[in-house]
PDB file of C-alpha atoms in Angstrom:
ATOM      1  CA  MET A   1     -40.251  -4.500 -62.271  1.00 47.00           C
ATOM      2  CA  LYS A   2     -41.581  -6.528 -59.878  1.00 47.00           C
ATOM      3  CA  PRO A   3     -43.876  -5.716 -57.410  1.00 51.00           C
ATOM      4  CA  VAL A   4     -42.835  -5.035 -53.274  1.00 48.00           C
ATOM      5  CA  ASN A   5     -43.099  -8.212 -51.419  1.00 55.00           C
ATOM      6  CA  HIS A   6     -44.761  -5.704 -47.876  1.00 49.00           C
ATOM      7  CA  TYR A   7     -44.528  -8.791 -45.893  1.00 50.00           C
ATOM      8  CA  LYS A   8     -40.052  -9.063 -46.496  1.00 46.00           C
ATOM      9  CA  VAL A   9     -40.291  -5.872 -45.774  1.00 42.00           C
ATOM     10  CA  LEU A  10     -41.769  -5.639 -42.944  1.00 44.00           C
ATOM     11  CA  LEU A  11     -40.039  -8.603 -42.027  1.00 45.00           C
ATOM     12  CA  ALA A  12     -36.639  -7.522 -42.312  1.00 46.00           C
ATOM     13  CA  THR A  13     -37.013  -4.083 -40.674  1.00 48.00           C
ATOM     14  CA  ALA A  14     -38.943  -5.782 -37.824  1.00 44.00           C
ATOM     15  CA  LEU A  15     -35.390  -7.891 -37.549  1.00 43.00           C
ATOM     16  CA  LEU A  16     -33.256  -5.184 -37.519  1.00 47.00           C
ATOM     17  CA  SER A  17     -35.564  -3.137 -35.025  1.00 47.00           C
ATOM     18  CA  LEU A  18     -35.051  -7.140 -32.952  1.00 41.00           C
ATOM     19  CA  SER A  19     -31.048  -6.848 -33.429  1.00 43.00           C
ATOM     20  CA  ALA A  20     -30.380  -3.104 -32.235  1.00 42.00           C
ATOM     21  CA  THR A  21     -32.326  -3.797 -29.007  1.00 43.00           C
ATOM     22  CA  SER A  22     -30.697  -6.509 -28.961  1.00 42.00           C
ATOM     23  CA  ALA A  23     -27.226  -4.858 -28.684  1.00 43.00           C
ATOM     24  CA  MET A  24     -27.891  -2.545 -26.613  1.00 49.00           C
ATOM     25  CA  ALA A  25     -29.176  -5.231 -24.112  1.00 55.00           C
ATOM     26  CA  GLU A  26     -25.995  -6.705 -24.487  1.00 76.00           C
ATOM     27  CA  GLN A  27     -24.666  -3.723 -22.659  1.00 82.00           C
ATOM     28  CA  ARG A  28     -24.539  -5.318 -19.331  1.00 95.00           C
ATOM     29  CA  THR A  29     -25.058  -3.131 -15.937  1.00 98.00           C
ATOM     30  CA  LEU A  30     -22.384  -3.161 -13.145  1.00 98.00           C
ATOM     31  CA  LYS A  31     -23.963  -2.496  -9.733  1.00 98.00           C
ATOM     32  CA  ILE A  32     -21.213  -0.826  -7.587  1.00 98.00           C
ATOM     33  CA  GLY A  33     -20.962   0.438  -4.091  1.00 98.00           C
ATOM     34  CA  THR A  34     -18.908   2.413  -2.442  1.00 98.00           C
ATOM     35  CA  ASP A  35     -18.652   4.686   0.368  1.00 96.00           C
ATOM     36  CA  GLY A  36     -20.033   8.504  -0.018  1.00 95.00           C
ATOM     37  CA  LEU A  37     -18.222  10.324   3.197  1.00 93.00           C
ATOM     38  CA  TYR A  38     -14.781   9.569   2.709  1.00 95.00           C
ATOM     39  CA  PRO A  39     -13.339  13.103   0.318  1.00 93.00           C
ATOM     40  CA  PRO A  40     -12.001  13.023  -2.380  1.00 95.00           C
ATOM     41  CA  PHE A  41     -12.716   9.344  -3.166  1.00 97.00           C
ATOM     42  CA  SER A  42     -16.225   9.345  -2.924  1.00 97.00           C
ATOM     43  CA  VAL A  43     -19.020  12.291  -1.826  1.00 96.00           C
ATOM     44  CA  VAL A  44     -22.328  12.535  -2.517  1.00 94.00           C
ATOM     45  CA  ASP A  45     -23.470  16.127  -4.103  1.00 91.00           C
ATOM     46  CA  ASN A  46     -26.371  18.650  -3.541  1.00 91.00           C
ATOM     47  CA  SER A  47     -28.132  16.505  -6.172  1.00 92.00           C
ATOM     48  CA  GLY A  48     -27.367  13.020  -5.129  1.00 91.00           C
ATOM     49  CA  LYS A  49     -25.242  12.292  -7.629  1.00 95.00           C
ATOM     50  CA  VAL A  50     -21.642  10.322  -6.002  1.00 97.00           C
ATOM     51  CA  THR A  51     -18.586  11.859  -6.631  1.00 97.00           C
ATOM     52  CA  GLY A  52     -14.840  11.814  -6.698  1.00 97.00           C
ATOM     53  CA  LEU A  53     -11.959   9.478  -7.416  1.00 98.00           C
ATOM     54  CA  ASP A  54     -13.223   6.131  -6.388  1.00 98.00           C
ATOM     55  CA  ILE A  55     -15.981   6.722  -9.226  1.00 98.00           C
ATOM     56  CA  GLU A  56     -13.699   8.124 -11.602  1.00 98.00           C
ATOM     57  CA  ILE A  57     -11.653   4.901 -11.496  1.00 98.00           C
ATOM     58  CA  GLY A  58     -15.009   2.659 -11.473  1.00 98.00           C
ATOM     59  CA  ASN A  59     -16.027   4.731 -14.713  1.00 98.00           C
ATOM     60  CA  ALA A  60     -13.052   3.777 -16.348  1.00 98.00           C
ATOM     61  CA  ILE A  61     -13.272   0.751 -15.869  1.00 98.00           C
ATOM     62  CA  CYS A  62     -17.037  -0.272 -16.791  1.00 98.00           C
ATOM     63  CA  ALA A  63     -16.114   1.532 -20.007  1.00 98.00           C
ATOM     64  CA  LYS A  64     -13.207  -1.060 -20.798  1.00 97.00           C
ATOM     65  CA  LEU A  65     -16.060  -3.799 -20.122  1.00 97.00           C
ATOM     66  CA  ASP A  66     -18.627  -2.416 -22.034  1.00 97.00           C
ATOM     67  CA  ALA A  67     -20.874  -2.169 -19.216  1.00 98.00           C
ATOM     68  CA  LYS A  68     -22.322   0.525 -17.144  1.00 97.00           C
ATOM     69  CA  CYS A  69     -21.451   1.859 -13.829  1.00 97.00           C
ATOM     70  CA  GLU A  70     -24.640   1.595 -11.945  1.00 98.00           C
ATOM     71  CA  TRP A  71     -23.325   3.181  -8.239  1.00 98.00           C
ATOM     72  CA  THR A  72     -24.933   3.248  -4.770  1.00 97.00           C
ATOM     73  CA  ALA A  73     -23.743   4.978  -1.621  1.00 97.00           C
ATOM     74  CA  GLN A  74     -23.899   3.602   1.889  1.00 96.00           C
ATOM     75  CA  ASP A  75     -22.058   2.877   5.282  1.00 95.00           C
ATOM     76  CA  PHE A  76     -18.800   1.674   5.234  1.00 96.00           C
ATOM     77  CA  GLU A  77     -18.933  -0.919   6.942  1.00 94.00           C
ATOM     78  CA  GLY A  78     -21.472  -2.653   5.471  1.00 96.00           C
ATOM     79  CA  LEU A  79     -19.725  -2.905   2.185  1.00 98.00           C
ATOM     80  CA  ILE A  80     -18.651  -5.882   2.221  1.00 98.00           C
ATOM     81  CA  PRO A  81     -21.297  -7.953   3.581  1.00 98.00           C
ATOM     82  CA  ALA A  82     -23.330  -6.723   0.496  1.00 98.00           C
ATOM     83  CA  VAL A  83     -21.151  -7.555  -1.996  1.00 98.00           C
ATOM     84  CA  GLN A  84     -20.941 -11.131  -0.449  1.00 98.00           C
ATOM     85  CA  ASN A  85     -25.010 -11.262  -0.923  1.00 97.00           C
ATOM     86  CA  GLY A  86     -25.013 -10.249  -4.633  1.00 97.00           C
ATOM     87  CA  ARG A  87     -26.620  -6.717  -3.661  1.00 98.00           C
ATOM     88  CA  TYR A  88     -23.573  -5.431  -5.502  1.00 98.00           C
ATOM     89  CA  ASP A  89     -20.661  -6.874  -8.496  1.00 98.00           C
ATOM     90  CA  LEU A  90     -17.993  -4.591  -6.637  1.00 98.00           C
ATOM     91  CA  VAL A  91     -17.242  -2.197  -3.912  1.00 98.00           C
ATOM     92  CA  ILE A  92     -14.769   0.290  -4.815  1.00 98.00           C
ATOM     93  CA  ALA A  93     -14.426   2.216  -1.601  1.00 98.00           C
ATOM     94  CA  SER A  94     -10.402   2.108  -0.947  1.00 96.00           C
ATOM     95  CA  HIS A  95     -10.244  -0.743   1.658  1.00 97.00           C
ATOM     96  CA  SER A  96      -7.454  -1.475   3.104  1.00 95.00           C
ATOM     97  CA  ILE A  97      -6.366  -5.218   1.616  1.00 95.00           C
ATOM     98  CA  THR A  98      -5.932  -7.663   4.770  1.00 94.00           C
ATOM     99  CA  ASP A  99      -5.143 -11.307   5.028  1.00 93.00           C
ATOM    100  CA  GLU A 100      -8.766 -11.445   7.539  1.00 93.00           C
ATOM    101  CA  ARG A 101     -10.756  -9.398   4.297  1.00 96.00           C
ATOM    102  CA  LYS A 102      -8.883 -11.413   1.766  1.00 96.00           C
ATOM    103  CA  LYS A 103     -10.395 -14.917   4.064  1.00 96.00           C
ATOM    104  CA  ALA A 104     -14.318 -12.940   3.192  1.00 97.00           C
ATOM    105  CA  VAL A 105     -14.095 -11.661  -0.574  1.00 98.00           C
ATOM    106  CA  ASP A 106     -11.505 -10.962  -3.400  1.00 98.00           C
ATOM    107  CA  MET A 107      -9.709  -8.211  -3.878  1.00 98.00           C
ATOM    108  CA  ILE A 108      -8.020  -6.097  -6.600  1.00 98.00           C
ATOM    109  CA  LYS A 109      -5.343  -3.566  -5.483  1.00 96.00           C
ATOM    110  CA  TYR A 110      -5.397  -0.826  -7.530  1.00 96.00           C
ATOM    111  CA  TYR A 111      -3.123   1.944  -5.534  1.00 95.00           C
ATOM    112  CA  ASN A 112      -0.665   1.908  -2.873  1.00 92.00           C
ATOM    113  CA  ASN A 113      -1.210   3.310   0.677  1.00 88.00           C
ATOM    114  CA  THR A 114       0.186   4.330   4.086  1.00 87.00           C
ATOM    115  CA  ALA A 115      -1.513   5.236   7.459  1.00 93.00           C
ATOM    116  CA  SER A 116      -1.350   7.846   9.233  1.00 95.00           C
ATOM    117  CA  PHE A 117      -2.894  10.023  12.135  1.00 97.00           C
ATOM    118  CA  LEU A 118      -4.010  13.511  11.912  1.00 97.00           C
ATOM    119  CA  VAL A 119      -2.889  15.259  15.034  1.00 97.00           C
ATOM    120  CA  PRO A 120      -3.189  19.403  15.950  1.00 97.00           C
ATOM    121  CA  LYS A 121      -0.651  21.860  14.681  1.00 95.00           C
ATOM    122  CA  ASN A 122       0.958  22.000  18.240  1.00 93.00           C
ATOM    123  CA  SER A 123       1.603  18.816  18.853  1.00 92.00           C
ATOM    124  CA  ASP A 124       4.654  16.533  17.913  1.00 89.00           C
ATOM    125  CA  GLY A 125       3.392  13.688  15.776  1.00 90.00           C
ATOM    126  CA  SER A 126       6.485  12.270  15.306  1.00 93.00           C
ATOM    127  CA  ASP A 127       5.510   9.040  18.017  1.00 95.00           C
ATOM    128  CA  LEU A 128       2.569   7.327  17.345  1.00 96.00           C
ATOM    129  CA  SER A 129       3.456   4.468  20.124  1.00 96.00           C
ATOM    130  CA  PRO A 130       0.134   3.725  21.999  1.00 97.00           C
ATOM    131  CA  ALA A 131       2.256   4.801  24.548  1.00 97.00           C
ATOM    132  CA  ALA A 132       2.551   8.533  23.106  1.00 96.00           C
ATOM    133  CA  PHE A 133      -1.283   8.788  23.424  1.00 97.00           C
ATOM    134  CA  ALA A 134      -2.261   6.678  26.771  1.00 97.00           C
ATOM    135  CA  GLY A 135      -4.733   9.401  28.259  1.00 97.00           C
ATOM    136  CA  LYS A 136      -5.585  10.367  25.230  1.00 97.00           C
ATOM    137  CA  SER A 137      -8.246  10.357  22.676  1.00 98.00           C
ATOM    138  CA  VAL A 138      -7.791   8.892  19.472  1.00 98.00           C
ATOM    139  CA  GLY A 139     -10.744   8.445  16.296  1.00 98.00           C
ATOM    140  CA  ALA A 140     -11.114   6.078  13.700  1.00 98.00           C
ATOM    141  CA  GLN A 141     -14.142   5.730  10.963  1.00 96.00           C
ATOM    142  CA  THR A 142     -15.926   2.172  11.991  1.00 96.00           C
ATOM    143  CA  GLY A 143     -15.761  -0.862   9.787  1.00 94.00           C
ATOM    144  CA  THR A 144     -12.019   0.288   8.665  1.00 96.00           C
ATOM    145  CA  VAL A 145      -8.555  -1.255   9.296  1.00 96.00           C
ATOM    146  CA  HIS A 146      -7.493   2.337  11.461  1.00 97.00           C
ATOM    147  CA  ALA A 147     -10.614   0.836  14.203  1.00 97.00           C
ATOM    148  CA  SER A 148      -9.489  -2.559  14.334  1.00 96.00           C
ATOM    149  CA  TYR A 149      -6.008  -1.313  14.855  1.00 97.00           C
ATOM    150  CA  LEU A 150      -6.333   1.476  17.350  1.00 98.00           C
ATOM    151  CA  GLU A 151      -8.473  -1.474  19.385  1.00 97.00           C
ATOM    152  CA  LYS A 152      -5.851  -4.129  19.587  1.00 97.00           C
ATOM    153  CA  ASN A 153      -3.204  -1.625  20.396  1.00 97.00           C
ATOM    154  CA  PHE A 154      -4.854   1.589  21.879  1.00 98.00           C
ATOM    155  CA  SER A 155      -5.909   0.345  24.893  1.00 97.00           C
ATOM    156  CA  GLY A 156      -4.377   2.766  26.907  1.00 98.00           C
ATOM    157  CA  SER A 157      -6.634   5.617  25.015  1.00 98.00           C
ATOM    158  CA  THR A 158     -10.146   6.438  24.650  1.00 98.00           C
ATOM    159  CA  LEU A 159     -11.543   5.256  21.503  1.00 98.00           C
ATOM    160  CA  LYS A 160     -13.919   7.322  19.278  1.00 98.00           C
ATOM    161  CA  PHE A 161     -15.289   5.574  16.337  1.00 98.00           C
ATOM    162  CA  TYR A 162     -17.121   7.358  13.861  1.00 97.00           C
ATOM    163  CA  PRO A 163     -19.344   5.989  10.725  1.00 95.00           C
ATOM    164  CA  SER A 164     -17.789   8.666   8.588  1.00 94.00           C
ATOM    165  CA  GLN A 165     -14.088  10.531   8.192  1.00 93.00           C
ATOM    166  CA  ILE A 166     -16.085  13.462   8.291  1.00 94.00           C
ATOM    167  CA  GLU A 167     -17.079  13.298  11.973  1.00 96.00           C
ATOM    168  CA  ALA A 168     -14.011  12.328  13.243  1.00 97.00           C
ATOM    169  CA  TYR A 169     -12.714  15.426  11.645  1.00 97.00           C
ATOM    170  CA  ALA A 170     -15.221  17.741  13.294  1.00 97.00           C
ATOM    171  CA  ASP A 171     -14.628  16.265  16.766  1.00 98.00           C
ATOM    172  CA  LEU A 172     -10.868  16.725  16.322  1.00 98.00           C
ATOM    173  CA  SER A 173     -11.408  20.954  14.402  1.00 96.00           C
ATOM    174  CA  ALA A 174     -13.547  21.272  18.044  1.00 96.00           C
ATOM    175  CA  GLY A 175     -10.825  19.602  20.043  1.00 96.00           C
ATOM    176  CA  ARG A 176     -12.894  16.912  21.434  1.00 97.00           C
ATOM    177  CA  ILE A 177     -10.454  14.429  20.597  1.00 98.00           C
ATOM    178  CA  ASP A 178      -6.423  14.390  19.978  1.00 97.00           C
ATOM    179  CA  ALA A 179      -5.736  12.643  16.690  1.00 98.00           C
ATOM    180  CA  VAL A 180      -7.007  10.556  14.112  1.00 98.00           C
ATOM    181  CA  MET A 181      -6.306   7.760  11.830  1.00 98.00           C
ATOM    182  CA  GLY A 182      -7.099   7.127   8.469  1.00 96.00           C
ATOM    183  CA  ASP A 183      -4.795   6.521   5.115  1.00 94.00           C
ATOM    184  CA  THR A 184      -2.659   9.206   4.292  1.00 92.00           C
ATOM    185  CA  PRO A 185      -4.362  10.626   0.768  1.00 93.00           C
ATOM    186  CA  THR A 186      -7.744  11.243   2.392  1.00 93.00           C
ATOM    187  CA  LEU A 187      -6.210  12.873   5.325  1.00 95.00           C
ATOM    188  CA  TYR A 188      -3.880  15.270   3.811  1.00 94.00           C
ATOM    189  CA  VAL A 189      -6.961  16.594   1.007  1.00 93.00           C
ATOM    190  CA  TRP A 190      -8.687  17.328   4.913  1.00 95.00           C
ATOM    191  CA  VAL A 191      -5.491  19.251   5.807  1.00 95.00           C
ATOM    192  CA  GLU A 192      -4.955  21.216   3.350  1.00 94.00           C
ATOM    193  CA  GLY A 193      -8.507  22.670   3.245  1.00 94.00           C
ATOM    194  CA  GLU A 194     -10.833  22.949   6.079  1.00 93.00           C
ATOM    195  CA  GLY A 195      -8.372  21.364   8.535  1.00 95.00           C
ATOM    196  CA  LYS A 196      -5.383  23.673   7.115  1.00 94.00           C
ATOM    197  CA  ASP A 197      -5.406  26.146  10.071  1.00 95.00           C
ATOM    198  CA  CYS A 198      -5.945  23.345  12.958  1.00 96.00           C
ATOM    199  CA  CYS A 199      -4.140  20.512  12.586  1.00 97.00           C
ATOM    200  CA  LYS A 200      -1.473  18.421  10.304  1.00 97.00           C
ATOM    201  CA  ILE A 201      -0.231  14.927   9.398  1.00 96.00           C
ATOM    202  CA  SER A 202       2.472  13.143  11.393  1.00 95.00           C
ATOM    203  CA  GLU A 203       5.595  13.236  10.704  1.00 91.00           C
ATOM    204  CA  GLY A 204       5.436   9.114  11.540  1.00 89.00           C
ATOM    205  CA  LYS A 205       3.953   6.521   9.528  1.00 88.00           C
ATOM    206  CA  ILE A 206       1.952   3.306  10.964  1.00 91.00           C
ATOM    207  CA  SER A 207       3.457   0.449   8.480  1.00 82.00           C
ATOM    208  CA  ASP A 208       1.817  -2.536  10.658  1.00 88.00           C
ATOM    209  CA  PRO A 209       1.150  -5.737   8.353  1.00 87.00           C
ATOM    210  CA  SER A 210      -2.734  -5.219  10.038  1.00 89.00           C
ATOM    211  CA  VAL A 211      -3.089  -1.890   8.161  1.00 91.00           C
ATOM    212  CA  GLY A 212      -3.290  -3.646   5.272  1.00 90.00           C
ATOM    213  CA  ASP A 213      -0.869  -3.873   1.534  1.00 88.00           C
ATOM    214  CA  GLY A 214      -2.585  -0.779  -0.245  1.00 92.00           C
ATOM    215  CA  ALA A 215      -6.394  -1.085  -1.358  1.00 95.00           C
ATOM    216  CA  GLY A 216      -8.325  -2.927  -3.045  1.00 97.00           C
ATOM    217  CA  ILE A 217     -11.837  -3.566  -5.631  1.00 98.00           C
ATOM    218  CA  VAL A 218     -13.455  -6.017  -3.735  1.00 98.00           C
ATOM    219  CA  ILE A 219     -15.489  -8.746  -5.920  1.00 98.00           C
ATOM    220  CA  LYS A 220     -17.506 -11.926  -4.332  1.00 98.00           C
ATOM    221  CA  LYS A 221     -15.087 -14.586  -3.972  1.00 97.00           C
ATOM    222  CA  GLY A 222     -15.271 -16.792  -7.120  1.00 95.00           C
ATOM    223  CA  ASN A 223     -17.260 -14.450  -9.185  1.00 97.00           C
ATOM    224  CA  GLU A 224     -15.404 -15.033 -12.821  1.00 97.00           C
ATOM    225  CA  PRO A 225     -15.201 -13.764 -15.680  1.00 97.00           C
ATOM    226  CA  LEU A 226     -15.740 -10.827 -13.650  1.00 98.00           C
ATOM    227  CA  HIS A 227     -12.475 -10.509 -11.431  1.00 98.00           C
ATOM    228  CA  SER A 228     -10.453 -11.436 -14.385  1.00 98.00           C
ATOM    229  CA  GLU A 229     -11.930  -8.804 -16.602  1.00 98.00           C
ATOM    230  CA  VAL A 230     -11.223  -6.297 -13.794  1.00 98.00           C
ATOM    231  CA  GLN A 231      -7.847  -7.255 -13.065  1.00 98.00           C
ATOM    232  CA  LYS A 232      -7.154  -6.554 -16.940  1.00 98.00           C
ATOM    233  CA  ALA A 233      -8.417  -3.273 -16.630  1.00 98.00           C
ATOM    234  CA  VAL A 234      -6.244  -1.859 -13.642  1.00 98.00           C
ATOM    235  CA  ASP A 235      -3.459  -3.214 -15.298  1.00 97.00           C
ATOM    236  CA  LEU A 236      -4.320  -1.432 -18.528  1.00 98.00           C
ATOM    237  CA  MET A 237      -5.155   1.872 -16.445  1.00 97.00           C
ATOM    238  CA  TRP A 238      -1.757   1.479 -14.778  1.00 96.00           C
ATOM    239  CA  SER A 239       0.302   1.052 -17.876  1.00 96.00           C
ATOM    240  CA  ASN A 240      -0.947   3.074 -20.310  1.00 96.00           C
ATOM    241  CA  GLY A 241      -1.083   6.555 -17.270  1.00 96.00           C
ATOM    242  CA  GLU A 242      -4.621   6.537 -17.501  1.00 97.00           C
ATOM    243  CA  PHE A 243      -5.053   6.058 -13.916  1.00 96.00           C
ATOM    244  CA  ASP A 244      -1.764   8.653 -13.116  1.00 95.00           C
ATOM    245  CA  ALA A 245      -3.861  10.902 -14.867  1.00 97.00           C
ATOM    246  CA  LEU A 246      -6.888  10.333 -12.816  1.00 97.00           C
ATOM    247  CA  TRP A 247      -4.723  10.774  -9.347  1.00 96.00           C
ATOM    248  CA  ALA A 248      -3.222  13.762 -10.781  1.00 95.00           C
ATOM    249  CA  LYS A 249      -6.486  15.766 -10.347  1.00 96.00           C
ATOM    250  CA  TYR A 250      -6.905  15.115  -7.016  1.00 95.00           C
ATOM    251  CA  PHE A 251      -3.564  14.944  -5.745  1.00 94.00           C
ATOM    252  CA  PRO A 252       0.173  16.612  -5.800  1.00 91.00           C
ATOM    253  CA  PHE A 253       2.368  13.546  -5.132  1.00 87.00           C
ATOM    254  CA  ARG A 254       2.070  10.485  -7.412  1.00 85.00           C
ATOM    255  CA  ILE A 255       1.134   7.096  -5.683  1.00 84.00           C
ATOM    256  CA  GLY A 256       1.776   3.672  -7.009  1.00 78.00           C
ATOM    257  CA  ASN A 257       0.574  -0.003  -7.305  1.00 77.00           C
ATOM    258  CA  ASP A 258       3.464  -1.835  -6.631  1.00 66.00           C
ATOM    259  CA  LYS A 259       2.711  -5.496  -6.763  1.00 51.00           C
TER     260      LYS A 259
END
């Protein structure tokens, strides 16, 4: 029997260890920014962990890319600049897709959307024209397409903009403003919960192109192959029913992703 070559054994062990370490190192980390104050899409819980539908969608995308998601919640207004300067690889925060935003960043549509108003229960809510809200106070979240739409069209109203939707809801509930503009799914969740006794979603909807064509995942311009990889992951989640299953955990109605 040949004597054991301890040097070869040690070398083989070291190579195996190095190979395993390299395999672990190959799993990349995707830095993802989100809002954190936009229930049910993103919420920071009591432990400081960010949770919600956008986070579940992002985690599912990361799994398909064999990547680890590293989430950071920050103010909505600073999210697009943060992806532009490389702080984040992606931003998943239900950004409405507009021509103006597409000039600054790439956007991958991941669900359709509509805009509505929250109004007191005793209000009509069928007429959302600027004339109907002349002399009234209307709120929206800072940095959103809703804030821009109000600034452009509602000069006859008193406009109030908030760091988060939650603060706008609080002022509406307390009677300090007359309406809040926002994405219909998010308004729905609040009015079905905390706001059920005070408010309702307007019968009228805003279909102006300036409020966007659905919600998009934000990526720095020209960031390939990441853009193509995320697009494929989103397409797969729609084709295999995964997106519908995630959505159904938060809403009782389906929403599409028509392109």
